[in-house]
XYZ file of C-alpha atoms in Angstrom:
626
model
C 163.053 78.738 67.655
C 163.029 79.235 71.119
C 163.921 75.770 73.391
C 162.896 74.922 77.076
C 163.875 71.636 78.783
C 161.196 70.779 81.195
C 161.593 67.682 83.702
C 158.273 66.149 84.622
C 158.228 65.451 87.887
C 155.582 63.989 90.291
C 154.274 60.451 92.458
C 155.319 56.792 91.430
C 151.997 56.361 88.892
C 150.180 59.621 88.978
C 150.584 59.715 85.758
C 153.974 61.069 84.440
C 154.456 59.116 81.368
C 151.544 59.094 79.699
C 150.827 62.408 80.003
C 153.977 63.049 78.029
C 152.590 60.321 75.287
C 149.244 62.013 75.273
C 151.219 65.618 74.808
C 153.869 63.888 71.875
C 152.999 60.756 70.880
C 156.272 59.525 72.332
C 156.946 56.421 74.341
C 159.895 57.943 76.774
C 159.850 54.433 78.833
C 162.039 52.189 76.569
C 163.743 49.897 78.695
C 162.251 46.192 78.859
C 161.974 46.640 82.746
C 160.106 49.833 83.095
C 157.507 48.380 80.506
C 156.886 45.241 82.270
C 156.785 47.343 85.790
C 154.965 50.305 84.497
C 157.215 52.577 85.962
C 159.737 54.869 84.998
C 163.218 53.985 86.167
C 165.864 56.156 84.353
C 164.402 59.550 82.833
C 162.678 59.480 79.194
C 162.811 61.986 76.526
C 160.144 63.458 74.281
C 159.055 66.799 72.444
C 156.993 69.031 71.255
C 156.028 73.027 69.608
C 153.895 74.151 72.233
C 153.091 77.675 70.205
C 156.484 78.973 69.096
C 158.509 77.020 71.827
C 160.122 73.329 71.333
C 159.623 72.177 74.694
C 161.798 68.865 75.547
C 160.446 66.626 78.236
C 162.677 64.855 80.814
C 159.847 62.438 82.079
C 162.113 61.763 85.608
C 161.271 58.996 87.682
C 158.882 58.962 90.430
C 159.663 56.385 92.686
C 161.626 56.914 96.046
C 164.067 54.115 95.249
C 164.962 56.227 92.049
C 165.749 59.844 93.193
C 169.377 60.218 91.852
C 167.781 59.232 88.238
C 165.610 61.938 88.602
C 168.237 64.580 89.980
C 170.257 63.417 87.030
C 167.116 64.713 84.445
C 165.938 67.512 86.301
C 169.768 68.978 86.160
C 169.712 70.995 83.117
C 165.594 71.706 83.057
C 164.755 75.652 82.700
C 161.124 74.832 83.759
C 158.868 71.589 85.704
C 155.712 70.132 84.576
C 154.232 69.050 88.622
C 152.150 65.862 87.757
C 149.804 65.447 90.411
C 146.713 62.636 90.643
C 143.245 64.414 90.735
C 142.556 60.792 92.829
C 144.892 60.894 94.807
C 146.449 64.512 95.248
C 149.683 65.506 96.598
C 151.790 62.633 98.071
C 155.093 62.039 99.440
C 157.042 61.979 96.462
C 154.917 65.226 95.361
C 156.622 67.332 97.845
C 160.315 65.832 97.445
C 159.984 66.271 93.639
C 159.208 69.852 94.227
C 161.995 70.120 96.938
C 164.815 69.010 94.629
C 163.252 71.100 92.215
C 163.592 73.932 94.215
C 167.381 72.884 95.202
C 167.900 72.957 91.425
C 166.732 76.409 91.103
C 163.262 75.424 89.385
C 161.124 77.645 89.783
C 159.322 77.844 86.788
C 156.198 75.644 85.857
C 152.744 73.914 85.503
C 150.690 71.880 87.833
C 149.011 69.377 86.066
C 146.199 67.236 87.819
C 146.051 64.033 86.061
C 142.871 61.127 85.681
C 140.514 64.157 86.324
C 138.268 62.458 84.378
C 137.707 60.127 87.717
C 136.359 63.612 88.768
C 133.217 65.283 88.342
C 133.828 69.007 86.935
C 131.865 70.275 89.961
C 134.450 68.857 92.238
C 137.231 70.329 90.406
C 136.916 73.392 92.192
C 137.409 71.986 95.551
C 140.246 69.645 94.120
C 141.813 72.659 92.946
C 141.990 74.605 96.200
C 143.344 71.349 97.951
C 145.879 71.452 95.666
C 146.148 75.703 96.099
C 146.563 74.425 100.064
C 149.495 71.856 99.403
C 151.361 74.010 97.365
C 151.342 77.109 99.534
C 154.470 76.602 101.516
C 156.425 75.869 97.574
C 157.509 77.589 94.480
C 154.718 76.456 92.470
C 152.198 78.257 94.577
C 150.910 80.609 92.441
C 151.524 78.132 89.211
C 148.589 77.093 86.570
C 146.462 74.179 87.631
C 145.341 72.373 85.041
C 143.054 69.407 85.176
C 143.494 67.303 82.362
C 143.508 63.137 81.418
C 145.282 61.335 79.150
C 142.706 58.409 78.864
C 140.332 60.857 77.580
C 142.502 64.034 75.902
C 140.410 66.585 78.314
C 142.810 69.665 79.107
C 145.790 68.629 76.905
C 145.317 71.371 74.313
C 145.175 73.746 77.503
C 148.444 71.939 78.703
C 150.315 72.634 75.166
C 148.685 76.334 75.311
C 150.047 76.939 78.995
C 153.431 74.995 77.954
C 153.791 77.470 75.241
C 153.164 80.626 77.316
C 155.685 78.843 80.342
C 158.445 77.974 77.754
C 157.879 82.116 76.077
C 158.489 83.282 79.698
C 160.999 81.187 80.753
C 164.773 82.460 80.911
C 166.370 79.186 82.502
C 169.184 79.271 84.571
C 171.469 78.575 82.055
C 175.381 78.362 83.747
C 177.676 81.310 82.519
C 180.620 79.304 81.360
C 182.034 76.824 78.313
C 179.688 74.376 76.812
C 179.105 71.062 78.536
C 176.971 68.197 78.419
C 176.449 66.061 81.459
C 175.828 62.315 79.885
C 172.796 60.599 81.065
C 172.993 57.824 77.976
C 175.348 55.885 76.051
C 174.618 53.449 73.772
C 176.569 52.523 69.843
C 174.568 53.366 66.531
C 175.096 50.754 63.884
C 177.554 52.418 61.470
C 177.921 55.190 63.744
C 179.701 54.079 66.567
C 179.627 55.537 70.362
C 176.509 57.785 70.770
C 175.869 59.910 74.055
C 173.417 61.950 74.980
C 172.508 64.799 77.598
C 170.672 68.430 77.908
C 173.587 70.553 76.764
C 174.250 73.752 78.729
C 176.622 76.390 78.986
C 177.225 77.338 75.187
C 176.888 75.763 71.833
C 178.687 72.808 70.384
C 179.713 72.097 66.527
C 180.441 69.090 64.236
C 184.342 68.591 64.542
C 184.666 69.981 67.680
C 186.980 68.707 69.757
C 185.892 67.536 73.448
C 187.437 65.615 76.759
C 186.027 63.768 79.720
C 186.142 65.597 82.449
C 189.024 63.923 84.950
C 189.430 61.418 82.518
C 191.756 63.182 80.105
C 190.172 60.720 77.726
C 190.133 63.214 74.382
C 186.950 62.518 71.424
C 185.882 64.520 68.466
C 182.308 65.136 67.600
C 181.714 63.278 64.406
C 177.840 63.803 64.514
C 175.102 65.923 65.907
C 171.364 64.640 66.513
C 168.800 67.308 68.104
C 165.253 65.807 68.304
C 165.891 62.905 66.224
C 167.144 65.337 63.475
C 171.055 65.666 62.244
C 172.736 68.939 62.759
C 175.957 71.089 62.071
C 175.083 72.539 65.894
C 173.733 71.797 69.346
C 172.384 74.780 71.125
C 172.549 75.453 75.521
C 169.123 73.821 76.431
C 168.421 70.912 74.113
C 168.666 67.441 74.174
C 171.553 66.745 72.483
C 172.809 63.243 70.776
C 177.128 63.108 70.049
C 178.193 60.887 67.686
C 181.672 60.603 68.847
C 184.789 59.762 66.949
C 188.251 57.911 68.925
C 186.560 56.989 72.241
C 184.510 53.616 72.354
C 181.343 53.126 74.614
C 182.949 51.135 77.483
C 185.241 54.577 77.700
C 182.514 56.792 78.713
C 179.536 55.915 81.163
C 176.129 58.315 82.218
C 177.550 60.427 84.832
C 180.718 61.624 82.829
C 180.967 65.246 81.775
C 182.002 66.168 78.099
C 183.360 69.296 77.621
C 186.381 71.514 75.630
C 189.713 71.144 76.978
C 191.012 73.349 79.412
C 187.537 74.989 79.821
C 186.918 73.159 83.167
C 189.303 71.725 86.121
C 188.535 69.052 88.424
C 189.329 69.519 91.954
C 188.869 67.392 95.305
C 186.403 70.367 96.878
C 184.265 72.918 96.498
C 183.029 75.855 97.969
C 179.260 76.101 98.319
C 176.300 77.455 100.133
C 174.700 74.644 101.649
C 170.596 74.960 102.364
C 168.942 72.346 104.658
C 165.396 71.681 103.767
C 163.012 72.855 106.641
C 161.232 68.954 105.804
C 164.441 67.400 106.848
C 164.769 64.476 109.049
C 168.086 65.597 110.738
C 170.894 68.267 111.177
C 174.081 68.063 108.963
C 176.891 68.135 111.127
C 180.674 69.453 110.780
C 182.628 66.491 108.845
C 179.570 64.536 108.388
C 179.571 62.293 104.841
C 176.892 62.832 102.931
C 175.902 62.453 99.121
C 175.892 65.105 95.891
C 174.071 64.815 93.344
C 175.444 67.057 90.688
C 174.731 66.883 86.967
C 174.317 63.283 86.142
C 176.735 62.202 88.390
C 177.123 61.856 92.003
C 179.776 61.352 94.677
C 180.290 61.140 98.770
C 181.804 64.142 100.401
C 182.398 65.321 103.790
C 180.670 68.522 104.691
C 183.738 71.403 106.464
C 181.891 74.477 108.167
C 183.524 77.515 108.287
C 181.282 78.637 111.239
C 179.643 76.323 113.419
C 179.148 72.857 113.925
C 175.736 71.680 113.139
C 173.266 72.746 110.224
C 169.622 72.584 111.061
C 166.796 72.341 108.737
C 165.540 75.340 107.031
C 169.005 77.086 107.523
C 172.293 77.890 105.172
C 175.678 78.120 105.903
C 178.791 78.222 103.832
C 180.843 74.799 103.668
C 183.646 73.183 102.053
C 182.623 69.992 100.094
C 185.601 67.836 100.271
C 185.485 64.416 98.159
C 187.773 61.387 97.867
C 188.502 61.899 94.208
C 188.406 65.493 91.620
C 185.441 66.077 90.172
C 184.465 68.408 87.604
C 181.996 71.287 88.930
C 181.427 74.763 87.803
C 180.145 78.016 90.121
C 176.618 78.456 89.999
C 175.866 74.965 89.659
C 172.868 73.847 91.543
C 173.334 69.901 93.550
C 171.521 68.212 96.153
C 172.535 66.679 99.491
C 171.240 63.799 100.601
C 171.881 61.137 103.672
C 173.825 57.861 102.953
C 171.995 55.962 105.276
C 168.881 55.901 105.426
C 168.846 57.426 101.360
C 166.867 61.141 102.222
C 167.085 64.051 100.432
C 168.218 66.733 103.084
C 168.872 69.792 101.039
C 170.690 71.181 98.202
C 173.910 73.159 98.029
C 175.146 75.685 95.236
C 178.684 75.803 94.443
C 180.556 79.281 94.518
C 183.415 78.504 93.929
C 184.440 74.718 92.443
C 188.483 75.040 92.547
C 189.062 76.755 95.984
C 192.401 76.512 97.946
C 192.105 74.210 100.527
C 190.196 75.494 103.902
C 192.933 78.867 105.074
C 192.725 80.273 108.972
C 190.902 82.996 107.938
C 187.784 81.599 107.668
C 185.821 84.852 108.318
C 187.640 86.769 105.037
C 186.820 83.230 103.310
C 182.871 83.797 104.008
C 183.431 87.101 103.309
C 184.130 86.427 99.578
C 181.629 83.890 99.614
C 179.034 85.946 100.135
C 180.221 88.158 97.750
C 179.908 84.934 95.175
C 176.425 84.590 96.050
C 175.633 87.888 95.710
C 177.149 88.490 92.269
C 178.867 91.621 93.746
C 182.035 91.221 91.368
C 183.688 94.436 92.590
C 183.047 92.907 96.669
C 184.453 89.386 95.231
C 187.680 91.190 93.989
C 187.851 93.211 96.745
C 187.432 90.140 99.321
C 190.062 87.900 97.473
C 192.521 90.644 97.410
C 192.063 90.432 101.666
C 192.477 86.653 101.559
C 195.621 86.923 99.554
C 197.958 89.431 100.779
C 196.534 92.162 98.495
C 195.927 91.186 95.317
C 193.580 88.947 93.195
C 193.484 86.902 90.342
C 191.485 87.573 87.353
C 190.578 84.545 87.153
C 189.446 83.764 90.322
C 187.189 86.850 90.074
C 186.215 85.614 86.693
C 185.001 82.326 88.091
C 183.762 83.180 91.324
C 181.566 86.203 89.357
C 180.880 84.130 86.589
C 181.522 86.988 84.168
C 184.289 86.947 81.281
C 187.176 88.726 81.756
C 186.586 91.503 79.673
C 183.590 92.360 81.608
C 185.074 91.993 84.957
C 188.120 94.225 83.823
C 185.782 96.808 82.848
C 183.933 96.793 86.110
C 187.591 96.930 88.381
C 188.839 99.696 86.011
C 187.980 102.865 87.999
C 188.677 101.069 91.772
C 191.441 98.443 90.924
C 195.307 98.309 89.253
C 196.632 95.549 86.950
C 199.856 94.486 88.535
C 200.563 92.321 86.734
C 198.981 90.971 83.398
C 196.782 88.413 85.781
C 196.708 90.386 88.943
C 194.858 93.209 90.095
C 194.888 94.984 93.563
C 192.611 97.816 94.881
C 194.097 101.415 94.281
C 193.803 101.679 97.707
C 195.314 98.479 98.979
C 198.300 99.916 96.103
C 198.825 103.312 97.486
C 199.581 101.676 100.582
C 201.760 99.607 99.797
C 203.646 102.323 98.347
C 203.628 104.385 101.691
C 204.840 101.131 103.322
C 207.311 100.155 101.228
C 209.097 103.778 101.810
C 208.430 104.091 105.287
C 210.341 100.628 106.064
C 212.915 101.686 103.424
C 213.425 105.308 105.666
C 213.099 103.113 108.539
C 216.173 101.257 107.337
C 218.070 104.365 106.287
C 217.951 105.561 109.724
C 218.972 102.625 111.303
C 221.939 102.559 108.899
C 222.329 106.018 107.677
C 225.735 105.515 106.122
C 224.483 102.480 103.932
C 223.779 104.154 100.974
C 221.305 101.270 100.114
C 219.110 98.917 102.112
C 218.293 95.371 100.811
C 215.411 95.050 98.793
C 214.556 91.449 100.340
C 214.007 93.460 103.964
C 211.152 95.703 101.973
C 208.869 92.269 102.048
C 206.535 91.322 104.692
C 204.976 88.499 105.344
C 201.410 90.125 104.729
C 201.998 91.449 101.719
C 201.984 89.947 98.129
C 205.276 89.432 96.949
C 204.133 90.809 93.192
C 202.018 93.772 95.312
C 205.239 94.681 96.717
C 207.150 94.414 93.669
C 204.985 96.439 91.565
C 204.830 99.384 94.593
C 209.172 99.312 94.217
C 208.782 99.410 90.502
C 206.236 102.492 89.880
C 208.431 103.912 92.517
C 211.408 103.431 90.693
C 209.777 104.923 87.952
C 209.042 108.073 89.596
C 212.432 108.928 90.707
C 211.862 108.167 94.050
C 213.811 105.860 95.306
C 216.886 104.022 93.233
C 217.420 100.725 92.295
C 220.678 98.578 92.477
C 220.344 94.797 91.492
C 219.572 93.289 95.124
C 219.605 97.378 97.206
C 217.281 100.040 96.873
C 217.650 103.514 98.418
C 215.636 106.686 98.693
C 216.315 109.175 95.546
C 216.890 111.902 98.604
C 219.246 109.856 100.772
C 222.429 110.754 100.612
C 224.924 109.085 103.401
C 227.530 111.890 102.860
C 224.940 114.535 104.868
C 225.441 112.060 107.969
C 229.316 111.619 108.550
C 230.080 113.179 111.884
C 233.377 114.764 111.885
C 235.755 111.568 113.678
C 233.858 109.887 110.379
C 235.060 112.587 108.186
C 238.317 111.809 109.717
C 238.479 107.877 109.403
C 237.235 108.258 105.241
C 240.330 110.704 104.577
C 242.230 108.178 106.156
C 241.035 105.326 104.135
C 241.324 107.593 100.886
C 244.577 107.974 101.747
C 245.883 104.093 101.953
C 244.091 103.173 98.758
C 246.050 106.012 96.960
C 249.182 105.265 98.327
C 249.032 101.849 97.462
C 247.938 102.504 93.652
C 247.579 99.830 92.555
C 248.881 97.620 95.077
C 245.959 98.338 97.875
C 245.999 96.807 101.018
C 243.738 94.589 101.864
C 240.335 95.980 102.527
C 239.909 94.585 106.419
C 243.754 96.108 106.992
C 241.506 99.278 106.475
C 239.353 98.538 109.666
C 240.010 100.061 113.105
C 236.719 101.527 113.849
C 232.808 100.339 114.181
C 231.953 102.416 111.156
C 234.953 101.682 108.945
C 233.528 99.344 106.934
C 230.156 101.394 106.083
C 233.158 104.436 104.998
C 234.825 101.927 102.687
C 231.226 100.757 101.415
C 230.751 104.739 100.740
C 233.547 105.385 99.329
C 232.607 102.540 96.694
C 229.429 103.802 96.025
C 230.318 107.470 95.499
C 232.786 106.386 92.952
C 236.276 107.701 94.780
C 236.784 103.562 95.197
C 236.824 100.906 93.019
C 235.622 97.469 94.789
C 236.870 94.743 91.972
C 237.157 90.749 93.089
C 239.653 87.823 91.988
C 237.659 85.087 91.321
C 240.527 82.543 91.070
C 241.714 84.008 94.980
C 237.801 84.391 96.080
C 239.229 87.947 97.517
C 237.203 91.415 97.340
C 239.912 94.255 96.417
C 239.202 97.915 96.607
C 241.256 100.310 94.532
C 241.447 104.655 94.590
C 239.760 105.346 91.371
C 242.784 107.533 90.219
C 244.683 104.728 90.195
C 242.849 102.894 88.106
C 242.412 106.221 85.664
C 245.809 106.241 85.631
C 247.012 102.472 84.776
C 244.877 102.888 81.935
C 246.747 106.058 80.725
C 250.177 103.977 81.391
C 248.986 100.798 79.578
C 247.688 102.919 76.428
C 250.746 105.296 76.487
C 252.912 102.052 76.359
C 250.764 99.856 73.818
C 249.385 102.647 71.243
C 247.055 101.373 68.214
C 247.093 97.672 68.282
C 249.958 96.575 69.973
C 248.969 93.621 71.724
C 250.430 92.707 75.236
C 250.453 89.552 77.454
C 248.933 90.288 80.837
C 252.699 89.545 82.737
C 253.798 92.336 80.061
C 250.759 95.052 81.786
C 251.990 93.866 85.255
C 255.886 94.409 84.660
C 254.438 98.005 82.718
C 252.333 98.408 85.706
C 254.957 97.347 88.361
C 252.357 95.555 90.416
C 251.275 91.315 91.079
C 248.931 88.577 89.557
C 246.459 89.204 92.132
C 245.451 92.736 91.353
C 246.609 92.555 87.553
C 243.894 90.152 86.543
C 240.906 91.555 88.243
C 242.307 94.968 86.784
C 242.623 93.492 83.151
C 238.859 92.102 83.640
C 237.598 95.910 85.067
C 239.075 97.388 81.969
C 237.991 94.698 79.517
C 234.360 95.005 80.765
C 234.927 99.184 80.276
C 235.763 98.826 76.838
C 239.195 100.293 77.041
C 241.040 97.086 76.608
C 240.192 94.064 74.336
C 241.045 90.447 75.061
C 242.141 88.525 72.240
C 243.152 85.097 73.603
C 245.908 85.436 75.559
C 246.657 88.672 74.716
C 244.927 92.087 74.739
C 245.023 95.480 72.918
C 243.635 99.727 73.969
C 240.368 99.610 71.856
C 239.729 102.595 69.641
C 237.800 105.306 71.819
C-alpha cells in the first residue's frame, strides 16, 4: 500500500489536533504539558487508509515560540493538511506555516477550514473566497477547501475522500540517496531497550541492519522494527518508523541525531546551497551574517559566504556557502530553513547542492557555474563545470552527488562526451584531446630548445592548470600510440632524432669523444676530462643514448663512468674466453684478466651481472650459460 506523510500545519488553536483525532481516533498530544496547555508543543503522530493510501499525520505545532518543532515534523512530509479557523481565518502563523512549507518543497495539499459549524452554510461561500483571497500569493492556491468540524463530524468523510485522492497523486520529494532517518523521539521500551523514531527517507531499512550516528561514529544495530504500531522485518522511505536499537543506550542518541548506514553519508563544516529570502521577510541577509538552519530534526548556527554580492534581499536567491562551527551531516537536495537568531524569524529557506564542498576557491564564477548546474539537474553541465573548477577533470563522485544520480547512470550519460582517466576520473573528450596537443607542443617546444637532448623531462610537461592525472593519462595514450617514447623520468617525440641536428664542428667534437672512450677501453677517462666545448656534454649524453657509450656509476666512489661499448663487448669475450663453463673467479682475478682498477672493475662486474652474462655467487662469479 501506497504511504504519504502529511504534516498538519496551521494557527496556535485553530484546530490542528483534533482534527487529526476526529480523522483517527488518535490522541497525537501525549506529553503532560501540552494536555494541561491545550497546545501542541513537539509534533504528534497518527494514521489512517484514506481510500487505498496510509496517510501518516505529523500534527506540528502551531505556536510561534515552537517553529523549529514544527520544521523538525514537516521535514520528511510528501504533502500538508493547511488547518485554518472558519472563525477566525488566516492568521499570522497561517502564512509562516505555509512559508516553511514552501521552503520544504511542500507543495502538495488540503485546506481545511475548521469549527465551520460556528458558520452558517450560506456564509460558507463567502468564507471560502476569503480564504481563495489569502491564499493567492501561495502554493496552496488552487488547493481543496474543505469546511469541516470536529465537534460535530461535518466534512470529515470529505476530508478522508480528498486525503485519499491527495496521497494517490502525491509523488513526494523523496531524497535520491542511502536510507536515513532523522530522530525526532527517543524514549526505552520495557524489555526492549532504546527506541527512536522518525519519518524514514531515502531508501528502506531491515531488521539486523547495521546503522551509525551521523558525526558521532557511535555504531547500533536494528534489533526491531515498529511501523504504525505494528512489528516489521522492513521500514519503507515515507513512514513513520520506530528502531528498536541494539548496543547504543538512550542517553547516546538525542532528537536531532541522524541514523544512517556507514559510509553512506559524510559530515562536513559547510555546504553549498541556494539560499531563497522570503519576499515577507523582515530584513536582508548579509555576507557573513549568522543565522540559523533548520535541517531535518536538527538545527545549527552558520555564517552565510556569498559568492556574488553582499546583501540578500527578500524575495531573491543567490548561491552561498553555509559554513558552521562543527560537521554536520547533510545530503544534496535537502530542503532547510533560515531563520534570524535574534529576534527568532523565519527569513527563508535554502536547498543544499552540494553538502561536502571544498572550501570557498577564487573562482567563484566557475563555482556558481556548477551550482547552477546542481540546481538544474543538468548532470552532463555539472561534469562539465567541475572538470573547469579542477584543472580538467572530475570526480565521479562529485558528479554523483551533486546530480544525485548513481553512478551507473551518470556513467551512462558522460559516455558519448566524456573519458575515464582514471577508474574515478573522467574529463571531457574535448578538454582530453587538448591536453594531448599540449602536452606535444611543449614537448617539441623543448626539443627545439635542446635539440641534441634526445629526451626532455617529463616533470617540465606539467602545468600548473592542468590535472596532474589529465596530464598523465594524455602521456600515456600517447605512449601507446607510438608517438612519443618513454624513459623512466624523460620522454621524447617517436620522430626526434638528435643525430639529424649535429652541425659539422659537432660531428667533429663526437668523433673526438668516440675516440678517448675507445682508447681508454676500459680504463676511460673521466667523463668531464671529455669537455672542452658548450655542447660536449649533450654529445656524450648522445652518444649514451644511441648505444655507442656505456654510462655505468660506482656507487661506493659516487662517480658516473662512461665506457665505448666495444669495450665492454669485448671484456666480456676476454672474461668468458678465460673462465669457460663454470669456472668461478674473484673479481681482483677479472681485473688482473682485464688489466684495468677497482673503480671501473666493479661497476663493470655489476653491468654484466645485471646482463645476464655473468653470475655472482658470493664472492665469486661465473659466464652463465647463453
Amino acid at each position: 500500500m501506497k504511504t504519504c506523510p502529511v504534516v498538519v500545519i496551521g494557527h496556535v488553536d485553530h484546530g490542528k489536533t483534533s482534527l487529526v483525532r476526529a480523522l483517527t481516533g488518535m490522541e497525537t498530544d501525549r506529553l503532560p504539558e501540552e494536555k494541561a496547555r491545550g497546545l501542541s508543543i513537539t509534533p504528534g503522530f497518527a494514521y489512517r487508509q484514506c481510500r487505498d493510501v496510509m496517510i501518516d499525520f505529523i500534527d506540528a505545532p502551531g505556536h510561534e515560540n515552537f517553529v523549529r518543532a514544527m520544521v523538525s515534523g514537516a521535514s520528511g512530509a510528501r504533502a500538508a493538511l493547511l488547518v485554518i479557523s472558519a472563525v477566525e481565518g488566516v492568521q499570522a502563523q497561517t502564512l509562516e506555516h505555509l512559508q516553511i512549507a514552501e521552503f520544504l518543497g511542500i507543495d502538495e495539499g488540503i485546506v481545511a477550514v475548521t469549527q465551520s459549524d460556528r458558520l452558517s452554510k450560506a456564509s460558507h461561500a463567502a468564507r471560502e473566497a476569503e480564504q481563495r483571497a489569502a491564499l493567492s500569493n501561495t502554493q496552496f492556491c488552487d488547493a481543496p477547501i474543505i469546511f469541516c468540524s470536529s465537534a460535530t463530524g461535518q466534512g470529515i468523510d470529505a476530508l478522508v475522500d480528498a486525503l485519499g485522492h491527495l496521497g494517490l497523486r502525491s509523488t513526494g520529494t523523496e531524497p535520491v540517496c542511502a536510507p536515513l532517518l532523522p530522530v525526532d523521539r527517543v524514549f526505552v521500551a520495557e524489555g526492549r531497550g532504546t527506541v527512536v523514531t522518525g519519518t524514514l527517507q531515502g531508501g528502506s531499512m531491515q531488521v539486523e541492519e547495521g546503522l551509525v550516528i551521523a558525526g558521532k561514529g557511535q555504531s547500533t544495530t536494528i534489533r526491531g522494527i515498529h511501523v504504525r504500531g505494528q512489528e516489521s522485518s522492513q521500514a519503507n522511505p515515507g513512514e513513520r518508523t520506530a528502531l528498536n536499537l541494539r548496543g547504543i543506550s538512550a542517553n547516546q542518541i538525542k532528537p536531532g541525531d541522524l541514523l544512517h548506514a556507514a559510509d553512506a553519508f559524510v559530515p562536513s563544516i559547510q555546504c553549498d546551497v541556494v539560499i531563497s529570502l522570503s519576499p515577507r521577510a523582515s530584513r536582508p541577509v548579509r555576507h557573513m551574517q549568522q543565522v540559523r538552519v533548520l535541517y531535518g530534526t536538527a538545527h545549527a548556527v552558520a555564517s552565510v559566504r556569498f559568492f556574488a554580492g553582499t546583501q540578500l534581499d527578500p524575495g531573491t536567491s543567490v548561491f552561498a556557502q553555509l559554513r558552521f562551527p562543527v560537521a554536520i551531516t547533510t545530503f544534496a537536495g535537502q530542503r532547510t530553513i533560515i531563520r534570524s537568531l535574534s529576534p527568532a524569524q523565519t527569513l527563508g529557506g535554502a536547498i543544499i547542492l552540494d553538502p561536502v564542498p571544498d572550501p570557498n576557491k577564487a573562482n567563484k564564477k566557475q563555482r556558481i557555474e556548477t551550482l547552477k548546474a546542481a540546481q538544474r539537474g543538468d548532470t552532463h553541465q555539472i561534469a562539465v563545470s567541475l572538470a573547469r573548477e579542477h584543472q580538467g577533470i572530475a570526480r565521479i563522485a562529485d558528479i554523483c552527488r551533486l546530480a544525485r544520480r548513481p553512478a551507473m547512470k551518470v556513467r551512462e550519460e558522460l559516455a558519448a562526451t566524456f573519458i575515464d582517466v582514471t577508474t574515478t576520473l573522467v574529463s571531457p573528450s574535448t578538454t582530453v584531446e587538448e591536453a594531448r596537443e599540449n602536452y606535444l607542443a611543449r614537448l617539441q617546444s623543448c626539443h627545439a630548445a635542446r635539440p641534441l637532448k634526445p629526451f626532455a623531462p617529463r616533470a617540465t610537461m606539467y602545468t600548473p592548470d592542468t590535472a596532474r592525472a589529465l596530464i598523465a593519462y594524455a602521456e600515456t595514450v600517447l605512449a601507446s600510440e607510438g608517438k612519443l617514447v618513454l624513459s623512466g623520468t624523460d620522454a621524447a617525440l617517436a620522430t626526434h632524432s638528435p643525430l639529424h641536428y649535429l652541425t659539422k664542428h659537432q660531428q667533429d667534437r663526437m668523433a673526438w669523444i668516440v675516440a678517448k672512450l675507445r682508447a681508454g677501453d676500459v680504463s676511460p677517462p673521466a667523463p668531464e676530462t671529455l669537455f672542452a666545448g658548450p655542447d660536449d656534454a649533450d654529445l656524450l649524453a648522445l652518444l649514451v643514448h644511441e648505444g655507442v657509450a656505456l654510462r655505468l656509476y660506482n656507487v661506493s666512489l659516487g662517480q658516473s663512468l662512461v665506457f665505448h661499448a666495444d669495450a665492454i663487448a669485448a671484456a666480456a669475450t676476454i672474461l668468458k674466453t678465460r673462465y669457460p663453463g663454470k669456472t668461478a673467479f674473484t673479481t681482483g682475478e677479472a681485473r688482473e684478466t682485464l688489466n684495468t682498477t677497482r673503480k671501473f672493475i666493479i661497476p663493470i662486474l655489476e653491468y654484466l651481472d645485471s646482463q645476464g652474462t655473468t653470475i655472482r655467487r658470493g664472492d665469486t662469479r661465473y659466464i652463465a650459460d647463453v
